PDB file of C-alpha atoms and ligand atoms in Angstrom:
ATOM      1  CA  MET B  62      95.742  94.597 109.319  1.00  0.00           C
ATOM      2  CA  LYS B  63      99.142  93.652 107.936  1.00  0.00           C
ATOM      3  CA  ILE B  64     100.166  93.017 104.368  1.00  0.00           C
ATOM      4  CA  LEU B  65     102.300  89.900 104.089  1.00  0.00           C
ATOM      5  CA  LYS B  66     104.582  88.735 101.295  1.00  0.00           C
ATOM      6  CA  LEU B  67     103.851  85.058 100.848  1.00  0.00           C
ATOM      7  CA  ARG B  68     107.471  84.393  99.850  1.00  0.00           C
ATOM      8  CA  GLU B  69     108.259  85.154 103.502  1.00  0.00           C
ATOM      9  CA  ARG B  70     105.287  83.187 104.888  1.00  0.00           C
ATOM     10  CA  LYS B  71     105.512  79.746 103.380  1.00  0.00           C
ATOM     11  CA  ASN B  72     103.346  78.419 106.230  1.00  0.00           C
ATOM     12  CA  LEU B  73     100.429  80.413 104.769  1.00  0.00           C
ATOM     13  CA  SER B  74     100.754  78.942 101.266  1.00  0.00           C
ATOM     14  CA  GLU B  75      97.949  76.420 101.655  1.00  0.00           C
ATOM     15  CA  GLN B  76      95.580  78.829 103.423  1.00  0.00           C
ATOM     16  CA  ALA B  77      96.229  81.509 100.812  1.00  0.00           C
ATOM     17  CA  ALA B  78      95.745  79.103  97.897  1.00  0.00           C
ATOM     18  CA  GLU B  79      92.386  78.024  99.348  1.00  0.00           C
ATOM     19  CA  TRP B  80      91.381  81.650  99.922  1.00  0.00           C
ATOM     20  CA  PHE B  81      92.183  82.790  96.368  1.00  0.00           C
ATOM     21  CA  SER B  82      90.525  79.665  94.979  1.00  0.00           C
ATOM     22  CA  ALA B  83      87.304  80.367  96.901  1.00  0.00           C
ATOM     23  CA  LYS B  84      87.227  83.945  95.589  1.00  0.00           C
ATOM     24  CA  TRP B  85      87.994  83.257  91.944  1.00  0.00           C
ATOM     25  CA  GLY B  86      86.681  79.717  91.347  1.00  0.00           C
ATOM     26  CA  ILE B  87      90.043  78.473  90.083  1.00  0.00           C
ATOM     27  CA  SER B  88      91.633  75.326  91.494  1.00  0.00           C
ATOM     28  CA  ALA B  89      93.618  75.846  94.710  1.00  0.00           C
ATOM     29  CA  ASP B  90      96.381  73.681  93.221  1.00  0.00           C
ATOM     30  CA  ILE B  91      97.013  76.304  90.545  1.00  0.00           C
ATOM     31  CA  TYR B  92      97.395  79.046  93.152  1.00  0.00           C
ATOM     32  CA  LYS B  93      99.496  76.818  95.369  1.00  0.00           C
ATOM     33  CA  GLU B  94     101.918  76.008  92.589  1.00  0.00           C
ATOM     34  CA  SER B  95     102.384  79.701  91.839  1.00  0.00           C
ATOM     35  CA  ILE B  96     102.589  80.721  95.507  1.00  0.00           C
ATOM     36  CA  LEU B  97     105.248  78.092  96.217  1.00  0.00           C
ATOM     37  CA  LYS B  98     107.357  79.541  93.387  1.00  0.00           C
ATOM     38  CA  CYS B  99     107.608  82.947  95.120  1.00  0.00           C
ATOM     39  CA  ASN B 100     111.101  83.781  96.233  1.00  0.00           C
ATOM     40  CA  GLY B 101     113.323  86.760  96.876  1.00  0.00           C
ATOM     41  CA  ALA B 102     115.468  86.245  93.772  1.00  0.00           C
ATOM     42  CA  ASN B 103     112.815  86.603  91.070  1.00  0.00           C
ATOM     43  CA  ALA B 104     110.219  89.354  90.836  1.00  0.00           C
ATOM     44  CA  VAL B 105     107.595  87.041  89.349  1.00  0.00           C
ATOM     45  CA  PRO B 106     105.522  85.337  90.568  1.00  0.00           C
ATOM     46  CA  GLN B 107     104.700  87.011  93.856  1.00  0.00           C
ATOM     47  CA  TRP B 108     101.630  86.828  96.060  1.00  0.00           C
ATOM     48  CA  TYR B 109     100.528  89.097  98.906  1.00  0.00           C
ATOM     49  CA  VAL B 110      97.733  88.933 101.445  1.00  0.00           C
ATOM     50  CA  ALA B 111      96.059  91.376 103.808  1.00  0.00           C
ATOM     51  CA  TYR B 112      96.045  89.506 107.103  1.00  0.00           C
ATOM     52  CA  GLN B 113      93.996  90.273 110.198  1.00  0.00           C
ATOM     53  CA  ASP B 114      93.187  88.282 113.342  1.00  0.00           C
ATOM     54  CA  GLY B 115      94.674  85.088 111.939  1.00  0.00           C
ATOM     55  CA  GLY B 116      92.749  85.237 108.682  1.00  0.00           C
ATOM     56  CA  ILE B 117      93.195  86.466 105.140  1.00  0.00           C
ATOM     57  CA  ILE B 118      90.862  89.342 104.246  1.00  0.00           C
ATOM     58  CA  GLY B 119      92.377  90.475 100.940  1.00  0.00           C
ATOM     59  CA  GLY B 120      95.068  89.683  98.462  1.00  0.00           C
ATOM     60  CA  LEU B 121      96.611  89.917  95.040  1.00  0.00           C
ATOM     61  CA  GLY B 122      99.357  88.382  92.947  1.00  0.00           C
ATOM     62  CA  VAL B 123     101.911  89.293  90.318  1.00  0.00           C
ATOM     63  CA  ILE B 124     102.248  86.905  87.391  1.00  0.00           C
ATOM     64  CA  GLU B 125     103.801  87.117  83.928  1.00  0.00           C
ATOM     65  CA  ASN B 126     100.546  87.184  81.972  1.00  0.00           C
ATOM     66  CA  ASP B 127      96.973  87.230  83.235  1.00  0.00           C
ATOM     67  CA  PHE B 128      95.705  85.152  80.290  1.00  0.00           C
ATOM     68  CA  HIS B 129      95.565  87.888  77.636  1.00  0.00           C
ATOM     69  CA  SER B 130      96.964  88.428  74.182  1.00  0.00           C
ATOM     70  CA  ARG B 131      99.454  91.236  74.951  1.00  0.00           C
ATOM     71  CA  THR B 132     102.295  89.103  76.279  1.00  0.00           C
ATOM     72  CA  ASP B 133     104.594  92.125  75.851  1.00  0.00           C
ATOM     73  CA  LEU B 134     102.720  93.945  78.653  1.00  0.00           C
ATOM     74  CA  THR B 135     104.218  92.207  81.665  1.00  0.00           C
ATOM     75  CA  PRO B 136     104.253  91.540  84.603  1.00  0.00           C
ATOM     76  CA  ASN B 137     100.591  91.634  85.606  1.00  0.00           C
ATOM     77  CA  VAL B 138      98.899  92.276  88.914  1.00  0.00           C
ATOM     78  CA  CYS B 139      96.116  89.700  89.241  1.00  0.00           C
ATOM     79  CA  ALA B 140      93.415  88.342  91.528  1.00  0.00           C
ATOM     80  CA  VAL B 141      92.843  91.623  93.393  1.00  0.00           C
ATOM     81  CA  TYR B 142      90.202  90.850  95.996  1.00  0.00           C
ATOM     82  CA  VAL B 143      89.019  92.134  99.372  1.00  0.00           C
ATOM     83  CA  ASP B 144      86.389  90.317 101.429  1.00  0.00           C
ATOM     84  CA  GLU B 145      83.050  92.102 101.333  1.00  0.00           C
ATOM     85  CA  GLU B 146      82.924  92.924 105.027  1.00  0.00           C
ATOM     86  CA  HIS B 147      86.275  94.696 104.791  1.00  0.00           C
ATOM     87  CA  ARG B 148      85.634  96.780 101.688  1.00  0.00           C
ATOM     88  CA  SER B 149      85.814 100.576 101.405  1.00  0.00           C
ATOM     89  CA  LYS B 150      88.505 100.812 104.072  1.00  0.00           C
ATOM     90  CA  GLY B 151      91.324 101.351 101.597  1.00  0.00           C
ATOM     91  CA  ILE B 152      92.654  97.785 101.814  1.00  0.00           C
ATOM     92  CA  ALA B 153      92.825  97.307  98.039  1.00  0.00           C
ATOM     93  CA  GLY B 154      94.574 100.664  97.845  1.00  0.00           C
ATOM     94  CA  GLN B 155      97.139  99.559 100.402  1.00  0.00           C
ATOM     95  CA  LEU B 156      97.710  96.282  98.577  1.00  0.00           C
ATOM     96  CA  LEU B 157      98.201  98.097  95.275  1.00  0.00           C
ATOM     97  CA  LYS B 158     100.680 100.538  96.824  1.00  0.00           C
ATOM     98  CA  PHE B 159     102.503  97.676  98.528  1.00  0.00           C
ATOM     99  CA  VAL B 160     102.927  95.695  95.334  1.00  0.00           C
ATOM    100  CA  CYS B 161     104.298  98.767  93.530  1.00  0.00           C
ATOM    101  CA  ASN B 162     106.907  99.295  96.232  1.00  0.00           C
ATOM    102  CA  ASP B 163     107.903  95.643  96.312  1.00  0.00           C
ATOM    103  CA  MET B 164     108.167  95.408  92.521  1.00  0.00           C
ATOM    104  CA  ALA B 165     110.207  98.636  92.408  1.00  0.00           C
ATOM    105  CA  GLU B 166     112.697  96.958  94.754  1.00  0.00           C
ATOM    106  CA  PHE B 167     112.973  94.100  92.275  1.00  0.00           C
ATOM    107  CA  GLY B 168     113.707  96.647  89.534  1.00  0.00           C
ATOM    108  CA  ILE B 169     110.313  96.369  87.814  1.00  0.00           C
ATOM    109  CA  ASP B 170     109.355  99.865  86.660  1.00  0.00           C
ATOM    110  CA  THR B 171     105.935  99.206  85.114  1.00  0.00           C
ATOM    111  CA  LEU B 172     103.079  96.947  86.186  1.00  0.00           C
ATOM    112  CA  TYR B 173     100.016  96.052  84.146  1.00  0.00           C
ATOM    113  CA  LEU B 174      96.618  94.619  84.958  1.00  0.00           C
ATOM    114  CA  VAL B 175      93.471  93.640  83.114  1.00  0.00           C
ATOM    115  CA  THR B 176      90.044  94.446  84.451  1.00  0.00           C
ATOM    116  CA  ASP B 177      86.465  95.175  83.520  1.00  0.00           C
ATOM    117  CA  HIS B 178      86.295  98.015  86.046  1.00  0.00           C
ATOM    118  CA  THR B 179      86.122 101.453  84.501  1.00  0.00           C
ATOM    119  CA  ALA B 180      86.664 103.759  87.469  1.00  0.00           C
ATOM    120  CA  PHE B 181      88.393 101.896  90.279  1.00  0.00           C
ATOM    121  CA  TYR B 182      92.113 101.657  89.509  1.00  0.00           C
ATOM    122  CA  GLU B 183      92.277 105.326  88.530  1.00  0.00           C
ATOM    123  CA  ARG B 184      91.915 106.306  92.166  1.00  0.00           C
ATOM    124  CA  TYR B 185      95.228 104.610  92.892  1.00  0.00           C
ATOM    125  CA  GLY B 186      97.142 106.150  89.983  1.00  0.00           C
ATOM    126  CA  TRP B 187      96.659 103.395  87.392  1.00  0.00           C
ATOM    127  CA  GLN B 188      96.072 104.563  83.822  1.00  0.00           C
ATOM    128  CA  PHE B 189      94.043 102.983  81.048  1.00  0.00           C
ATOM    129  CA  LEU B 190      96.312 101.788  78.248  1.00  0.00           C
ATOM    130  CA  CYS B 191      94.302  99.779  75.714  1.00  0.00           C
ATOM    131  CA  GLU B 192      91.800  97.003  75.276  1.00  0.00           C
ATOM    132  CA  VAL B 193      93.057  93.429  75.236  1.00  0.00           C
ATOM    133  CA  GLN B 194      91.575  90.050  74.437  1.00  0.00           C
ATOM    134  CA  CYS B 195      91.506  87.677  77.394  1.00  0.00           C
ATOM    135  CA  GLU B 196      91.230  83.909  77.065  1.00  0.00           C
ATOM    136  CA  ASN B 197      87.656  82.611  77.122  1.00  0.00           C
ATOM    137  CA  GLU B 198      86.139  86.115  77.125  1.00  0.00           C
ATOM    138  CA  ARG B 199      83.754  87.322  74.445  1.00  0.00           C
ATOM    139  CA  GLN B 200      84.366  90.994  75.067  1.00  0.00           C
ATOM    140  CA  LYS B 201      87.687  92.711  75.366  1.00  0.00           C
ATOM    141  CA  SER B 202      89.017  93.739  78.777  1.00  0.00           C
ATOM    142  CA  ARG B 203      90.722  96.934  79.835  1.00  0.00           C
ATOM    143  CA  MET B 204      94.479  97.035  80.309  1.00  0.00           C
ATOM    144  CA  TYR B 205      95.885  99.456  82.873  1.00  0.00           C
ATOM    145  CA  PHE B 206      99.457 100.301  83.773  1.00  0.00           C
ATOM    146  CA  ILE B 207     101.303 102.093  86.535  1.00  0.00           C
ATOM    147  CA  LYS B 208     104.877 103.260  87.027  1.00  0.00           C
ATOM    148  CA  THR B 209     106.000 101.645  90.262  1.00  0.00           C
ATOM    149  CA  LYS B 210     108.181 104.559  91.363  1.00  0.00           C
ATOM    150  CA  ASN B 211     105.433 107.196  91.166  1.00  0.00           C
TER     151      ASN B 211
HETATM  152  C1  LIG H 469      87.414  96.127  93.865  1.00  0.00           C
HETATM  153  C2  LIG H 469      87.826  95.762  95.299  1.00  0.00           C
HETATM  154  C3  LIG H 469      89.132  94.980  95.277  1.00  0.00           C
HETATM  155  C4  LIG H 469      88.013  97.051  96.115  1.00  0.00           C
HETATM  156  O1  LIG H 469      88.478  96.703  97.397  1.00  0.00           O
HETATM  157  P1  LIG H 469      88.398  97.761  98.601  1.00  0.00           P
HETATM  158  O2  LIG H 469      89.359  97.341  99.658  1.00  0.00           O
HETATM  159  O3  LIG H 469      87.004  97.979  98.997  1.00  0.00           O
HETATM  160  O4  LIG H 469      88.925  99.072  97.866  1.00  0.00           O
HETATM  161  P2  LIG H 469      89.341 100.453  98.551  1.00  0.00           P
HETATM  162  O5  LIG H 469      88.799 100.487  99.949  1.00  0.00           O
HETATM  163  O6  LIG H 469      90.779 100.688  98.345  1.00  0.00           O
HETATM  164  O7  LIG H 469      88.533 101.475  97.648  1.00  0.00           O
HETATM  165  C5  LIG H 469      87.138 101.434  97.778  1.00  0.00           C
HETATM  166  C6  LIG H 469      86.514 102.536  96.965  1.00  0.00           C
HETATM  167  O8  LIG H 469      86.504 102.138  95.592  1.00  0.00           O
HETATM  168  C7  LIG H 469      85.172 102.179  95.129  1.00  0.00           C
HETATM  169  N1  LIG H 469      84.984 101.106  94.168  1.00  0.00           N
HETATM  170  C8  LIG H 469      84.956  99.794  94.385  1.00  0.00           C
HETATM  171  N2  LIG H 469      84.725  99.135  93.238  1.00  0.00           N
HETATM  172  C9  LIG H 469      84.588 100.091  92.281  1.00  0.00           C
HETATM  173  C10 LIG H 469      84.334 100.044  90.891  1.00  0.00           C
HETATM  174  N3  LIG H 469      84.146  98.905  90.248  1.00  0.00           N
HETATM  175  N4  LIG H 469      84.277 101.215  90.227  1.00  0.00           N
HETATM  176  C11 LIG H 469      84.449 102.393  90.852  1.00  0.00           C
HETATM  177  N5  LIG H 469      84.693 102.495  92.180  1.00  0.00           N
HETATM  178  C12 LIG H 469      84.755 101.347  92.873  1.00  0.00           C
HETATM  179  C13 LIG H 469      84.322 101.972  96.366  1.00  0.00           C
HETATM  180  O9  LIG H 469      83.033 102.489  96.170  1.00  0.00           O
HETATM  181  C14 LIG H 469      85.095 102.754  97.396  1.00  0.00           C
HETATM  182  O10 LIG H 469      84.809 104.131  97.265  1.00  0.00           O
HETATM  183  P3  LIG H 469      84.563 105.030  98.571  1.00  0.00           P
HETATM  184  O11 LIG H 469      85.817 104.946  99.383  1.00  0.00           O
HETATM  185  O12 LIG H 469      84.299 106.376  97.985  1.00  0.00           O
HETATM  186  O13 LIG H 469      83.429 104.401  99.267  1.00  0.00           O
HETATM  187  C15 LIG H 469      86.707  94.938  96.007  1.00  0.00           C
HETATM  188  O14 LIG H 469      85.484  95.615  95.848  1.00  0.00           O
HETATM  189  C16 LIG H 469      86.585  93.515  95.477  1.00  0.00           C
HETATM  190  O15 LIG H 469      87.267  92.613  95.952  1.00  0.00           O
HETATM  191  N6  LIG H 469      85.681  93.314  94.508  1.00  0.00           N
HETATM  192  C17 LIG H 469      85.458  91.993  93.911  1.00  0.00           C
HETATM  193  C18 LIG H 469      86.649  91.511  93.117  1.00  0.00           C
HETATM  194  C19 LIG H 469      87.097  92.492  92.066  1.00  0.00           C
HETATM  195  O16 LIG H 469      86.302  93.102  91.340  1.00  0.00           O
HETATM  196  N7  LIG H 469      88.423  92.639  91.968  1.00  0.00           N
HETATM  197  C20 LIG H 469      89.066  93.442  90.957  1.00  0.00           C
HETATM  198  C21 LIG H 469      89.389  92.557  89.803  1.00  0.00           C
HETATM  199  S1  LIG H 469      90.169  93.466  88.478  1.00  0.00           S
END
Protein backbone atom coordinates (compact mmCIF):
# COMPACT_ATOMS: atom_id res chain seq x y z
CA MET A 1 0.00 0.00 0.00
CA LYS A 2 1.24 3.46 -0.92
CA ILE A 3 -0.18 6.82 0.01
CA LEU A 4 -0.30 9.13 -2.99
CA LYS A 5 -0.68 12.90 -3.17
CA LEU A 6 -3.19 13.54 -5.92
CA ARG A 7 -1.46 16.81 -6.83
CA GLU A 8 1.35 14.57 -8.10
CA ARG A 9 -0.98 12.03 -9.76
CA LYS A 10 -3.25 14.01 -12.02
CA ASN A 11 -3.95 10.83 -14.01
CA LEU A 12 -5.82 9.49 -10.96
CA SER A 13 -8.10 12.52 -10.61
CA GLU A 14 -11.10 10.93 -12.31
CA GLN A 15 -10.71 7.56 -10.56
CA ALA A 16 -10.32 9.26 -7.19
CA ALA A 17 -13.32 11.54 -7.74
CA GLU A 18 -15.47 8.50 -8.58
CA TRP A 19 -14.15 6.63 -5.55
CA PHE A 20 -14.87 9.44 -3.07
CA SER A 21 -18.27 10.01 -4.69
CA ALA A 22 -19.22 6.34 -4.28
CA LYS A 23 -18.24 6.43 -0.59
CA TRP A 24 -19.91 9.69 0.38
CA GLY A 25 -22.85 10.02 -2.05
CA ILE A 26 -21.71 13.44 -3.27
CA SER A 27 -21.36 14.18 -6.97
CA ALA A 28 -18.04 13.11 -8.51
CA ASP A 29 -17.88 16.48 -10.27
CA ILE A 30 -17.56 18.23 -6.91
CA TYR A 31 -14.63 16.03 -5.91
CA LYS A 32 -13.06 16.34 -9.33
CA GLU A 33 -13.17 20.12 -9.25
CA SER A 34 -11.46 20.15 -5.86
CA ILE A 35 -8.93 17.45 -6.78
CA LEU A 36 -7.93 19.30 -9.96
CA LYS A 37 -7.21 22.40 -7.86
CA CYS A 38 -4.50 20.58 -5.84
CA ASN A 39 -1.05 21.94 -6.46
CA GLY A 40 2.29 22.31 -4.73
CA ALA A 41 1.96 26.06 -4.18
CA ASN A 42 -1.15 26.14 -1.99
CA ALA A 43 -1.80 23.97 1.05
CA VAL A 44 -5.54 23.78 0.38
CA PRO A 45 -7.19 21.91 -1.17
CA GLN A 46 -5.27 18.65 -1.13
CA TRP A 47 -6.40 15.07 -1.64
CA TYR A 48 -4.62 11.81 -0.81
CA VAL A 49 -5.37 8.18 -1.52
CA ALA A 50 -4.17 4.84 -0.19
CA TYR A 51 -3.37 2.90 -3.34
CA GLN A 52 -2.85 -0.84 -3.70
CA ASP A 53 -2.76 -3.18 -6.70
CA GLY A 54 -3.96 -0.48 -9.09
CA GLY A 55 -6.93 0.52 -6.97
CA ILE A 56 -7.86 3.06 -4.35
CA ILE A 57 -8.60 1.51 -0.95
CA GLY A 58 -8.69 4.62 1.24
CA GLY A 59 -8.45 8.36 1.14
CA LEU A 60 -9.01 11.77 2.61
CA GLY A 61 -8.88 15.43 1.68
CA VAL A 62 -7.99 18.80 3.13
CA ILE A 63 -10.41 21.64 2.41
CA GLU A 64 -10.99 25.09 3.89
CA ASN A 65 -14.28 24.30 5.61
CA ASP A 66 -16.14 21.01 5.86
CA PHE A 67 -19.56 22.71 5.78
CA HIS A 68 -19.72 23.91 9.40
CA SER A 69 -20.26 27.18 11.19
CA ARG A 70 -16.75 27.67 12.64
CA THR A 71 -15.07 29.09 9.55
CA ASP A 72 -12.21 30.27 11.80
CA LEU A 73 -11.22 26.62 12.44
CA THR A 74 -9.43 25.86 9.19
CA PRO A 75 -8.21 23.94 7.22
CA ASN A 76 -10.24 20.76 7.66
CA VAL A 77 -9.42 17.14 7.01
CA CYS A 78 -12.46 15.62 5.30
CA ALA A 79 -13.85 12.49 3.67
CA VAL A 80 -11.72 10.05 5.70
CA TYR A 81 -12.61 6.61 4.41
CA VAL A 82 -11.09 3.14 4.16
CA ASP A 83 -12.77 0.32 2.24
CA GLU A 84 -14.33 -2.24 4.56
CA GLU A 85 -12.11 -5.13 3.53
CA HIS A 86 -9.01 -3.12 4.38
CA ARG A 87 -10.07 -1.79 7.78
CA SER A 88 -8.28 -2.31 11.10
CA LYS A 89 -4.87 -2.46 9.42
CA GLY A 90 -3.89 1.06 10.41
CA ILE A 91 -4.55 2.58 6.98
CA ALA A 92 -6.61 5.48 8.33
CA GLY A 93 -3.86 6.05 10.88
CA GLN A 94 -1.25 6.19 8.14
CA LEU A 95 -3.35 8.59 6.09
CA LEU A 96 -3.84 10.86 9.09
CA LYS A 97 -0.11 10.88 9.87
CA PHE A 98 0.69 11.51 6.21
CA VAL A 99 -1.61 14.50 5.95
CA CYS A 100 -0.10 16.03 9.11
CA ASN A 101 3.40 15.73 7.68
CA ASP A 102 2.40 17.14 4.31
CA MET A 103 0.52 20.07 5.86
CA ALA A 104 3.45 20.80 8.19
CA GLU A 105 5.63 21.16 5.08
CA PHE A 106 3.17 23.73 3.77
CA GLY A 107 3.50 25.61 7.07
CA ILE A 108 0.06 24.64 8.43
CA ASP A 109 0.46 24.05 12.16
CA THR A 110 -3.08 23.01 13.11
CA LEU A 111 -5.63 20.84 11.33
CA TYR A 112 -9.29 20.45 12.24
CA LEU A 113 -11.97 17.92 11.40
CA VAL A 114 -15.62 17.34 12.16
CA THR A 115 -16.98 13.93 12.99
CA ASP A 116 -19.65 12.04 14.86
CA HIS A 117 -17.10 9.51 16.12
CA THR A 118 -16.38 9.74 19.81
CA ALA A 119 -13.35 7.48 20.24
CA PHE A 120 -11.57 7.04 16.92
CA TYR A 121 -9.44 10.12 16.24
CA GLU A 122 -8.07 10.12 19.79
CA ARG A 123 -5.98 7.08 18.98
CA TYR A 124 -4.07 9.14 16.44
CA GLY A 125 -3.48 12.15 18.70
CA TRP A 126 -6.48 14.28 17.70
CA GLN A 127 -8.18 16.17 20.52
CA PHE A 128 -11.81 17.14 20.96
CA LEU A 129 -12.22 20.91 20.76
CA CYS A 130 -15.92 21.81 20.71
CA GLU A 131 -19.25 21.07 19.13
CA VAL A 132 -20.09 22.72 15.82
CA GLN A 133 -23.17 23.04 13.67
CA CYS A 134 -22.83 21.42 10.26
CA GLU A 135 -25.00 22.30 7.28
CA ASN A 136 -28.13 20.16 6.96
CA GLU A 137 -27.52 18.37 10.28
CA ARG A 138 -30.02 18.42 13.12
CA GLN A 139 -27.51 17.58 15.81
CA LYS A 140 -24.18 19.20 16.37
CA SER A 141 -20.98 17.44 15.32
CA ARG A 142 -17.69 17.12 17.15
CA MET A 143 -14.73 19.27 16.15
CA TYR A 144 -11.25 17.85 16.67
CA PHE A 145 -7.85 19.40 16.15
CA ILE A 146 -4.25 18.28 15.94
CA LYS A 147 -0.90 20.05 15.89
CA THR A 148 0.80 18.86 12.72
CA LYS A 149 4.31 18.89 14.18
CA ASN A 150 3.52 16.61 17.14
C1 LIG B 1 -13.17 5.11 10.54
C2 LIG B 1 -12.31 4.44 9.45
C3 LIG B 1 -11.77 5.50 8.50
C4 LIG B 1 -11.14 3.70 10.12
O1 LIG B 1 -10.31 3.17 9.11
P1 LIG B 1 -9.24 2.03 9.45
O2 LIG B 1 -8.21 2.01 8.37
O3 LIG B 1 -9.92 0.77 9.77
O4 LIG B 1 -8.62 2.62 10.80
P2 LIG B 1 -7.31 2.10 11.55
O5 LIG B 1 -6.95 0.74 11.04
O6 LIG B 1 -6.28 3.16 11.52
O7 LIG B 1 -7.86 1.98 13.03
C5 LIG B 1 -8.80 0.97 13.25
C6 LIG B 1 -9.14 0.89 14.71
O8 LIG B 1 -10.04 1.95 15.03
C7 LIG B 1 -11.21 1.38 15.59
N1 LIG B 1 -12.35 2.17 15.18
C8 LIG B 1 -12.89 2.29 13.97
N2 LIG B 1 -13.96 3.10 14.00
C9 LIG B 1 -14.10 3.47 15.30
C10 LIG B 1 -15.02 4.30 15.98
N3 LIG B 1 -16.03 4.89 15.36
N4 LIG B 1 -14.84 4.48 17.30
C11 LIG B 1 -13.83 3.89 17.97
N5 LIG B 1 -12.92 3.09 17.37
C12 LIG B 1 -13.07 2.89 16.05
C13 LIG B 1 -11.27 -0.02 15.02
O9 LIG B 1 -12.04 -0.86 15.84
C14 LIG B 1 -9.82 -0.41 15.02
O10 LIG B 1 -9.43 -0.81 16.32
P3 LIG B 1 -8.50 -2.11 16.51
O11 LIG B 1 -7.23 -1.83 15.77
O12 LIG B 1 -8.34 -2.16 18.00
O13 LIG B 1 -9.24 -3.22 15.91
C15 LIG B 1 -13.13 3.37 8.67
O14 LIG B 1 -13.76 2.52 9.60
C16 LIG B 1 -14.17 3.98 7.74
O15 LIG B 1 -13.88 4.30 6.59
N6 LIG B 1 -15.41 4.11 8.23
C17 LIG B 1 -16.51 4.68 7.45
C18 LIG B 1 -16.31 6.14 7.14
C19 LIG B 1 -16.06 6.97 8.38
O16 LIG B 1 -16.71 6.83 9.42
N7 LIG B 1 -15.10 7.90 8.25
C20 LIG B 1 -14.79 8.87 9.26
C21 LIG B 1 -15.58 10.10 8.99
S1 LIG B 1 -15.27 11.36 10.21
